Coordinates of N, CA and C and ligand atoms in Angstrom, one line a residue:
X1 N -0.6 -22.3 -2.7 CA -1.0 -21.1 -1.9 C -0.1 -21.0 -0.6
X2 N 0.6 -19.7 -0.4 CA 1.0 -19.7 0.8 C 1.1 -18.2 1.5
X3 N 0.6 -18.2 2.7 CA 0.6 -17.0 3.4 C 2.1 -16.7 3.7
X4 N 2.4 -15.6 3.6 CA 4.2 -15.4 3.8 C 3.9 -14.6 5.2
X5 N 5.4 -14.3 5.8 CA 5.3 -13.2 7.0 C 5.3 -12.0 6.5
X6 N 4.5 -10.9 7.5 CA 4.7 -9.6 7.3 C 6.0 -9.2 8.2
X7 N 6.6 -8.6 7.7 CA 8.1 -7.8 8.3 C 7.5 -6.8 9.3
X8 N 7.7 -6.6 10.3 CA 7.2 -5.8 10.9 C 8.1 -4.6 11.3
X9 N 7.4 -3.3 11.3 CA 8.0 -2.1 12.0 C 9.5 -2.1 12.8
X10 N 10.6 -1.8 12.7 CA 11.9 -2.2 13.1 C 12.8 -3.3 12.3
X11 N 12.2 -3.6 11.4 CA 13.0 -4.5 10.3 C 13.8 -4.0 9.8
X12 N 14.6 -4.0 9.3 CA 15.6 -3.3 8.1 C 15.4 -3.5 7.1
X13 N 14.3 -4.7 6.8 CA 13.8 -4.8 5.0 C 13.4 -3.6 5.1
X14 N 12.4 -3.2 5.8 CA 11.4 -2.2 5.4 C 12.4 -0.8 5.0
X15 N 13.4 -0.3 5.3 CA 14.0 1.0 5.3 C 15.1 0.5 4.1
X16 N 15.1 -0.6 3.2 CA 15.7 -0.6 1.9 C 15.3 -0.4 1.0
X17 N 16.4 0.5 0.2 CA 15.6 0.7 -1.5 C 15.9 -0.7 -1.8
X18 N 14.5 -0.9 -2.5 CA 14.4 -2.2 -3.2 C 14.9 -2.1 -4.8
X19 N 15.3 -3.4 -5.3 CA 16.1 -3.3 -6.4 C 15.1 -3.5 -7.2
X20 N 15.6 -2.8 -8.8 CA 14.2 -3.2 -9.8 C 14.1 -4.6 -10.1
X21 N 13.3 -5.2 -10.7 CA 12.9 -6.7 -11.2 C 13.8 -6.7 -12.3
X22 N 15.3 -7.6 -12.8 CA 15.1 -8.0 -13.9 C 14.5 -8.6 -15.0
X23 N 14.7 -7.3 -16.2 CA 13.2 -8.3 -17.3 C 13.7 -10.0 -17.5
X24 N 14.5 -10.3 -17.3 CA 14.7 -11.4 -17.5 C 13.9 -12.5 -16.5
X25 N 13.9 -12.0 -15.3 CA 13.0 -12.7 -13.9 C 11.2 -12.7 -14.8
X26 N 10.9 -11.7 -15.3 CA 9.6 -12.0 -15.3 C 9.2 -12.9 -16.4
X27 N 8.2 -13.3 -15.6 CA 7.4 -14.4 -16.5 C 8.2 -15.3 -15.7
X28 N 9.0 -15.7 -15.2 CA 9.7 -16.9 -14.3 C 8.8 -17.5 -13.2
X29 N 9.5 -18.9 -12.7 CA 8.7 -19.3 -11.8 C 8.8 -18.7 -10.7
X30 N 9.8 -18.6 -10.6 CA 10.2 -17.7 -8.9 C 9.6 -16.2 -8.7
X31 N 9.4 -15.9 -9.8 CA 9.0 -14.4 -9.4 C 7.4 -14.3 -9.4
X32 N 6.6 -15.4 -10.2 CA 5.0 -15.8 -10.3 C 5.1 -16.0 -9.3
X33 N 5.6 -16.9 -8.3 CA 5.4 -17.6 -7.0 C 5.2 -17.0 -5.9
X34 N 6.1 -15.6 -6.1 CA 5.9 -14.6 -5.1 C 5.1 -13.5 -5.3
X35 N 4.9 -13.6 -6.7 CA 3.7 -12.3 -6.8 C 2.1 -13.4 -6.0
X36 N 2.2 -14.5 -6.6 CA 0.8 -15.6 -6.3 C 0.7 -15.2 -4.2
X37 N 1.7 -15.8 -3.9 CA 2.0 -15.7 -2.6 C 1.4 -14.7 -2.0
X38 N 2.2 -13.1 -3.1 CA 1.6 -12.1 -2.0 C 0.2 -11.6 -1.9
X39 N -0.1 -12.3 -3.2 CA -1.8 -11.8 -3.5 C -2.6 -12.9 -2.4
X40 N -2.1 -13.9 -1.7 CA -2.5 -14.7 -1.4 C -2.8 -14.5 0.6
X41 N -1.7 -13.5 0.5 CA -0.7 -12.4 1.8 C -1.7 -11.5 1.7
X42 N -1.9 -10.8 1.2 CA -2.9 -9.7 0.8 C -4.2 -9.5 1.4
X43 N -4.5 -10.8 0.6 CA -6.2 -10.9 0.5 C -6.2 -11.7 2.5
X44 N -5.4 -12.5 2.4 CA -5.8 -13.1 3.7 C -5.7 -12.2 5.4
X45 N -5.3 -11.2 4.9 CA -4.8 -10.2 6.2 C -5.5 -8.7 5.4
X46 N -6.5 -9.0 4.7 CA -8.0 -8.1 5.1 C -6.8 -6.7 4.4
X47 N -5.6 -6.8 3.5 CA -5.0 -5.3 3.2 C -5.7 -4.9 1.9
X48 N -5.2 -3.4 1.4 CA -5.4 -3.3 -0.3 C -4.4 -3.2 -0.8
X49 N -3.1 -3.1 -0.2 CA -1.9 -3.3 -0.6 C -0.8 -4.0 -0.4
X50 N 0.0 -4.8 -0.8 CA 1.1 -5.1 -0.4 C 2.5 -4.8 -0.8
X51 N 3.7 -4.6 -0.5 CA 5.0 -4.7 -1.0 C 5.7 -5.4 -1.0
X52 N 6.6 -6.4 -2.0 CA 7.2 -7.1 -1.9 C 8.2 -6.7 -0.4
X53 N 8.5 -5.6 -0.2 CA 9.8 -5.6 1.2 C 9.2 -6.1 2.6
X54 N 7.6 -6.2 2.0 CA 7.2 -6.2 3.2 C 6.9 -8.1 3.9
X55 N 7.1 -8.5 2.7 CA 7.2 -9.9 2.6 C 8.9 -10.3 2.7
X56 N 9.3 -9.5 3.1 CA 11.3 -9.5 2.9 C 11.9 -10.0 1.5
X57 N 11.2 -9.9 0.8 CA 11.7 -9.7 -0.6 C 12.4 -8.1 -1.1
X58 N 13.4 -8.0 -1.3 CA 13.7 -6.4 -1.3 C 13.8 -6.2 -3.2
X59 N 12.4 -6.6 -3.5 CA 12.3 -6.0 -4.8 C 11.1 -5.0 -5.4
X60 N 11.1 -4.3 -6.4 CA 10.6 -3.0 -6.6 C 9.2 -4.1 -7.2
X61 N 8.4 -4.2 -6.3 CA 6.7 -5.1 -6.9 C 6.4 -4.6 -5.9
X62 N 4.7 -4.5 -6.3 CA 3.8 -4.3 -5.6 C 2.4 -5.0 -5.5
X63 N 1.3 -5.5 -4.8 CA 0.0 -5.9 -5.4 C -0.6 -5.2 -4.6
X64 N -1.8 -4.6 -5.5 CA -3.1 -4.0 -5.2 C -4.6 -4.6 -5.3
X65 N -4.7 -4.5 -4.1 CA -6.8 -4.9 -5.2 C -7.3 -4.8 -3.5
X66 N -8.7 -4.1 -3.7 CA -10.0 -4.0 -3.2 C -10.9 -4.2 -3.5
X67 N -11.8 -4.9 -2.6 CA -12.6 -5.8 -3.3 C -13.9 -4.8 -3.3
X68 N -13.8 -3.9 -2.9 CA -15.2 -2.5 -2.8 C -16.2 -3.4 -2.1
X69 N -16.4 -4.2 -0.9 CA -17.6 -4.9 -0.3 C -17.5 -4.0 0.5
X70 N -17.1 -3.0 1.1 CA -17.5 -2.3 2.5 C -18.1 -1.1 1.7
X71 N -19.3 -0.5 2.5 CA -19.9 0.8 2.1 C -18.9 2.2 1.8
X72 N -18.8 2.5 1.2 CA -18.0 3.8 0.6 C -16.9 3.5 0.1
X73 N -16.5 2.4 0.1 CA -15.2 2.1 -0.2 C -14.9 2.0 -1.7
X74 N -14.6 2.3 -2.6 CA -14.4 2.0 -3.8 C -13.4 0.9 -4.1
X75 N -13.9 -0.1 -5.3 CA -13.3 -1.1 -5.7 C -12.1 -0.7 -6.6
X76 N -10.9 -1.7 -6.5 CA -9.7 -1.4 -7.2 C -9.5 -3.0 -7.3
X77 N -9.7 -3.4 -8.5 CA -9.0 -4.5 -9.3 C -7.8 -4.8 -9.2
X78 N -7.8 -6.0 -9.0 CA -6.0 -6.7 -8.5 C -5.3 -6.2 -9.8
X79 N -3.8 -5.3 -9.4 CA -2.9 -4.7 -10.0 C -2.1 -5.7 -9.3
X80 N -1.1 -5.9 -10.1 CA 0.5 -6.3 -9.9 C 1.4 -5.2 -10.6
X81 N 2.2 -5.0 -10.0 CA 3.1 -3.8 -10.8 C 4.6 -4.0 -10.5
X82 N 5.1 -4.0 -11.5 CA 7.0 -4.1 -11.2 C 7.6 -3.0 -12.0
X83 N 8.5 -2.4 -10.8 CA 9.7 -1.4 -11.2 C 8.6 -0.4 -11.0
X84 N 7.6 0.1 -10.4 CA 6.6 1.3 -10.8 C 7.1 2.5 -10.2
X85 N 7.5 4.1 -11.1 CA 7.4 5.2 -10.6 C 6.5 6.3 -11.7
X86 N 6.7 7.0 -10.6 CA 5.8 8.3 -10.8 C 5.8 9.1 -12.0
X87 N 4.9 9.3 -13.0 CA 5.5 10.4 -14.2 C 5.0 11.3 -13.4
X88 N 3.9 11.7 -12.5 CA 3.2 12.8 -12.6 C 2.5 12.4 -10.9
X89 N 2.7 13.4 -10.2 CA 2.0 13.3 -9.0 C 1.5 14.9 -8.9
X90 N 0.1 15.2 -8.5 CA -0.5 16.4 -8.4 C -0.1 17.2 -7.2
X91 N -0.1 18.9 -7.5 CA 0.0 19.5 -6.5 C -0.9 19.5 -4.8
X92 N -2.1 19.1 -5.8 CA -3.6 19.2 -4.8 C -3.1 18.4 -3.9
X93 N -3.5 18.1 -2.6 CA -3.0 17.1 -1.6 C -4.5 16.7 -0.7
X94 N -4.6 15.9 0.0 CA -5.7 15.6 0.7 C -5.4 14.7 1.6
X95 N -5.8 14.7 3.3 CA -5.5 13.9 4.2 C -6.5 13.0 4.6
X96 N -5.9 12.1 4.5 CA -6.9 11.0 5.0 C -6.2 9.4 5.6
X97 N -6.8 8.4 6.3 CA -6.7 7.6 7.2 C -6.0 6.3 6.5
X98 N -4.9 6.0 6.9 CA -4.0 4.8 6.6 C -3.5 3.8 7.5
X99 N -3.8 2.3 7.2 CA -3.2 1.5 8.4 C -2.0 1.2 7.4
X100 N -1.0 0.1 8.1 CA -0.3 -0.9 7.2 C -0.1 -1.8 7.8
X101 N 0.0 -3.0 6.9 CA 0.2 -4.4 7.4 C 1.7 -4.5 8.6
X102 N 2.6 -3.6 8.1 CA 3.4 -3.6 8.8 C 3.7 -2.5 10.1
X103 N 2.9 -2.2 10.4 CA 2.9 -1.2 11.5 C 1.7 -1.5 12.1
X104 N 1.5 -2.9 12.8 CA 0.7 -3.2 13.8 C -1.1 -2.7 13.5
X105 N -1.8 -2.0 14.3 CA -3.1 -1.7 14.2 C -3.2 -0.5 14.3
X106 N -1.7 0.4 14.3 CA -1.7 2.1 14.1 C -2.6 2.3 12.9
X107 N -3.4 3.4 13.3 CA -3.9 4.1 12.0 C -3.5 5.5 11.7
X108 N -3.2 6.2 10.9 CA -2.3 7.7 10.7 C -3.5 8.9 9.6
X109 N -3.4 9.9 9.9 CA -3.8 10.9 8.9 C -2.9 11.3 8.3
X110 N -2.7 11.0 6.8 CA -1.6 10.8 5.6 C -1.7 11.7 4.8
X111 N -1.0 13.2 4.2 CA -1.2 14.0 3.0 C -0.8 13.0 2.1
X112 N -1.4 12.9 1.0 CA -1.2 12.6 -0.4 C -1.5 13.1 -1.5
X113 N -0.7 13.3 -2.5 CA -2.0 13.6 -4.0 C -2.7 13.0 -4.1
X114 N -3.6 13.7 -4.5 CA -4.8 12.9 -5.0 C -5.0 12.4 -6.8
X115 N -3.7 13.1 -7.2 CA -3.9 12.2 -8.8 C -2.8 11.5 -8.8
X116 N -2.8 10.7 -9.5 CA -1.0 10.3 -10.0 C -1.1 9.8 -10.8
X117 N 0.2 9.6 -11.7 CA 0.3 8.8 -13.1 C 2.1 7.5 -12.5
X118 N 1.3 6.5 -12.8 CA 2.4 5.6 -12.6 C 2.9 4.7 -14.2
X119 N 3.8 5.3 -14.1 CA 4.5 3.8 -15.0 C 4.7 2.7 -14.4
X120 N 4.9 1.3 -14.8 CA 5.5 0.4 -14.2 C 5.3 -0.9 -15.5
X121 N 6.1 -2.2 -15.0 CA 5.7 -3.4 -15.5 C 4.9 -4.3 -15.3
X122 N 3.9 -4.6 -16.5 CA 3.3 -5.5 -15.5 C 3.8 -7.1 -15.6
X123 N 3.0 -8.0 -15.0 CA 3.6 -8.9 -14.6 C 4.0 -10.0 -15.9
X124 N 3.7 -9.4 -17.1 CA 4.3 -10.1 -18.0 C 5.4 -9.6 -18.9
X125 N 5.5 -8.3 -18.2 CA 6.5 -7.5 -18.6 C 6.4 -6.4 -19.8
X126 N 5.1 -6.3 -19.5 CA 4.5 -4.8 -20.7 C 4.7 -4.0 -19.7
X127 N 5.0 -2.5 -20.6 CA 5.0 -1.3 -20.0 C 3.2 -0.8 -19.8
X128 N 2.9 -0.4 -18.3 CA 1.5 0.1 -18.6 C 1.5 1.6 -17.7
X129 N 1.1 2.5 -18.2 CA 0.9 3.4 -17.4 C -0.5 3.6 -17.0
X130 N -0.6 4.5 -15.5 CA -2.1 4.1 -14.4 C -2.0 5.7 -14.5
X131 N -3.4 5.9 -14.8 CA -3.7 7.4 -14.0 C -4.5 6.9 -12.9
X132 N -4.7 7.7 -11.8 CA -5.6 7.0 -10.6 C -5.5 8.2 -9.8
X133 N -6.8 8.3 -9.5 CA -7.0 8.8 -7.8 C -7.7 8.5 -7.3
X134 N -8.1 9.3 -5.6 CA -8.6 8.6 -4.7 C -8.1 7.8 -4.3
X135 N -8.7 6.3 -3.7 CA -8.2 5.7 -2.8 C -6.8 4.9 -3.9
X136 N -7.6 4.8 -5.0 CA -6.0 4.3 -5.5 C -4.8 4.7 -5.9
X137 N -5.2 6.2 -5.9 CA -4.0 6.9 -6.1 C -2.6 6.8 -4.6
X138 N -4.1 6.9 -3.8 CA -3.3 6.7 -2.2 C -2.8 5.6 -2.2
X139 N -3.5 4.3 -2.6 CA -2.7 3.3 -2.2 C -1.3 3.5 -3.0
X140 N -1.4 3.6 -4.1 CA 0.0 3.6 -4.8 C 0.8 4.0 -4.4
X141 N 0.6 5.2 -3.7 CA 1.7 6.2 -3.0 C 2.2 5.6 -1.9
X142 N 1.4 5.1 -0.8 CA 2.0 4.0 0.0 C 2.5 3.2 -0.4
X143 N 1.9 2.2 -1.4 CA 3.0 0.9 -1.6 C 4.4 1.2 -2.6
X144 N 4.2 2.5 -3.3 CA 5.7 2.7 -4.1 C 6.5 3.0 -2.8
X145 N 5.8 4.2 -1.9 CA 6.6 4.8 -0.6 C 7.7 3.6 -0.3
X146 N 6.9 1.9 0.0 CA 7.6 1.0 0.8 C 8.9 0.3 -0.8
X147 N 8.5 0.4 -1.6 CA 9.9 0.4 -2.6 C 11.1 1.2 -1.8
X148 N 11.0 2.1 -1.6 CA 12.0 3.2 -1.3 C 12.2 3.7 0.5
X149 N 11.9 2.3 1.3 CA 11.9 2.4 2.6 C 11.2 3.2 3.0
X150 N 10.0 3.7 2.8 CA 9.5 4.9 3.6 C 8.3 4.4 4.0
X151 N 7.9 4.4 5.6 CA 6.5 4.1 5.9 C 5.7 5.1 6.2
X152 N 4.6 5.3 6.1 CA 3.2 6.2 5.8 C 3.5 6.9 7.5
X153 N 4.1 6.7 8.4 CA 4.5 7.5 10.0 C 5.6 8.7 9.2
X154 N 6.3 7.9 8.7 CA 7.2 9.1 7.8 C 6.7 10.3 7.3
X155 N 4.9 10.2 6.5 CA 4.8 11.1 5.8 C 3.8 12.0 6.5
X156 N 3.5 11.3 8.0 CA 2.3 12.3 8.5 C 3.0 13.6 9.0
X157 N 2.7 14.7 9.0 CA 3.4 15.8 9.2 C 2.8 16.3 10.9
X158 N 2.2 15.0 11.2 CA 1.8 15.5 12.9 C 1.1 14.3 13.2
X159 N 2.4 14.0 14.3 CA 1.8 12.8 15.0 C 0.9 12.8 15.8
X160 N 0.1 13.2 16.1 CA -1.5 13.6 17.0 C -2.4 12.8 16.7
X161 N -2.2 12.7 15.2 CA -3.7 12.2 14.6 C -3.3 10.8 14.3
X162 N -2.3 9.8 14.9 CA -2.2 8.4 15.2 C -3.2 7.9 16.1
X163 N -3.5 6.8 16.0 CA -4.3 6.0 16.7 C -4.4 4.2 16.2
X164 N -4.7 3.6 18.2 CA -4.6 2.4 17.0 C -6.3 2.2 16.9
X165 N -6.4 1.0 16.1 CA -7.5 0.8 15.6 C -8.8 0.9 16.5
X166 N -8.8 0.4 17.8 CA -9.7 0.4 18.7 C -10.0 1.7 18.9
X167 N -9.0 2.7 19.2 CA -9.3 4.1 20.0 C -9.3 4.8 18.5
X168 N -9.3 4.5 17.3 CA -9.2 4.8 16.0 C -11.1 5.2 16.1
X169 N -11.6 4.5 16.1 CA -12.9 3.8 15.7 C -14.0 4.5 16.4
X170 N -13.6 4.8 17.9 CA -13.9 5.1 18.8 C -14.1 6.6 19.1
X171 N -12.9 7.3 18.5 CA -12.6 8.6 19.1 C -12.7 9.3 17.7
X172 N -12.1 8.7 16.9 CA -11.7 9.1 15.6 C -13.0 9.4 14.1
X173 N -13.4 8.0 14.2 CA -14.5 8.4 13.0 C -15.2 9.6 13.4
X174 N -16.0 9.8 14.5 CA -16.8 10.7 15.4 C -17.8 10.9 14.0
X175 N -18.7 11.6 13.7 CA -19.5 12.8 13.1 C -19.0 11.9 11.9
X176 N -18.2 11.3 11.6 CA -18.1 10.6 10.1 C -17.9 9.1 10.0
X177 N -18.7 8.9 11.0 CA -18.8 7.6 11.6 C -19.2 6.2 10.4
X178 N -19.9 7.2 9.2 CA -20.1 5.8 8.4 C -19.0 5.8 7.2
X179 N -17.7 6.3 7.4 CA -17.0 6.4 6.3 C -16.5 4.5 6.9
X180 N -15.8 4.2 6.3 CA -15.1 3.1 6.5 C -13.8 3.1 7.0
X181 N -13.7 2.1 7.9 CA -11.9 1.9 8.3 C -11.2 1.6 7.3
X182 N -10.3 2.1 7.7 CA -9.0 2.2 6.4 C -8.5 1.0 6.6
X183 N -8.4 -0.1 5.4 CA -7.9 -1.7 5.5 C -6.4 -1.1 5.3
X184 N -5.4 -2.1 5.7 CA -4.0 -1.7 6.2 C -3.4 -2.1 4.6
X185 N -2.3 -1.3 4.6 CA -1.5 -1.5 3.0 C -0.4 -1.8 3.2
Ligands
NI201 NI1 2.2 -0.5 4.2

């Protein structure tokens, strides 16, 4: 088991396209080690997502999972995913609240679709495709986002509705006070 660093905001991992996994890496030790790692990265720093760039690995992986223990929150089963893109992202859009592991205790109001269909590999190297929405369609969108250098500040279309987590909590839930804080991705 080992907790890795998070890259933080001003890195240059974070603004690299990450390269896809060769099929030949998977199933290897080196590449288990760092999927184990980041699931290990993940869970221990309270996220629902992680990206390999964000661990300074500049490769196209991602891990997902929520454990659905906070009220409203919906559970999402540990996904591992390599090389994952988009067949299908919906017109519909919907804004709602994003931290990330790598951007300190900022929290943002984020458009995203709310459906998507993902291809990707999974970690033994089958092809699986995800339809998903809601919070997991969002997450996905965020953590593919970080494959392709882009952080969730990139996609808000108005910086106003930033905050960090304290004045998040405070100012922010207001009137929707029992929705849950957004765990960082
Ligand atoms: Ni993130």
């Amino acid at each position: 088991m080992a907790i890795l660093k998070v890259a933080q905001l001003g890195h240059p991992v974070l603004r690299h396209p990450a390269a896809p996994v060769p099929k030949e890496l998977i199933g290897g030790p080196e590449l288990e080690q760092l999927i184990e790692d980041m699931i290990d990265t993940v869970r221990e720093y309270d996220g629902v997502g992680l990206a390999a760039p964000q661990v300074h690995a500049s490769v196209q992986l991602v891990v997902i999972e929520c454990r659905g223990d906070k009220p409203g929150r919906e559970a999402i089963p540990l996904t591992v995913l390599l090389n994952p893109r988009f067949v299908e992202t919906s017109k519909e859009v919907a804004s709602d609240w994003e931290g990330c592991l790598s951007v300190g205790d900022l929290r943002g109001l984020v458009p995203r679709s709310l459906r998507v269909v993902v291809e990707a590999l999974d970690r033994a190297g089958e092809t699986v495709t995800l339809k998903a929405e809601g919070l997991f369609a969002r997450v996905l969108q965020h953590e593919i986002d970080h494959l392709h250098g882009v952080i969730f500040l990139d996609r808000m279309e108005d910086l106003r509705p930033l905050a960090f987590a304290r004045e998040f909590s405070r100012y922010w839930l207001g009137p929707k006070a029992d929705e849950p804080e957004p765990e960082p991705e």
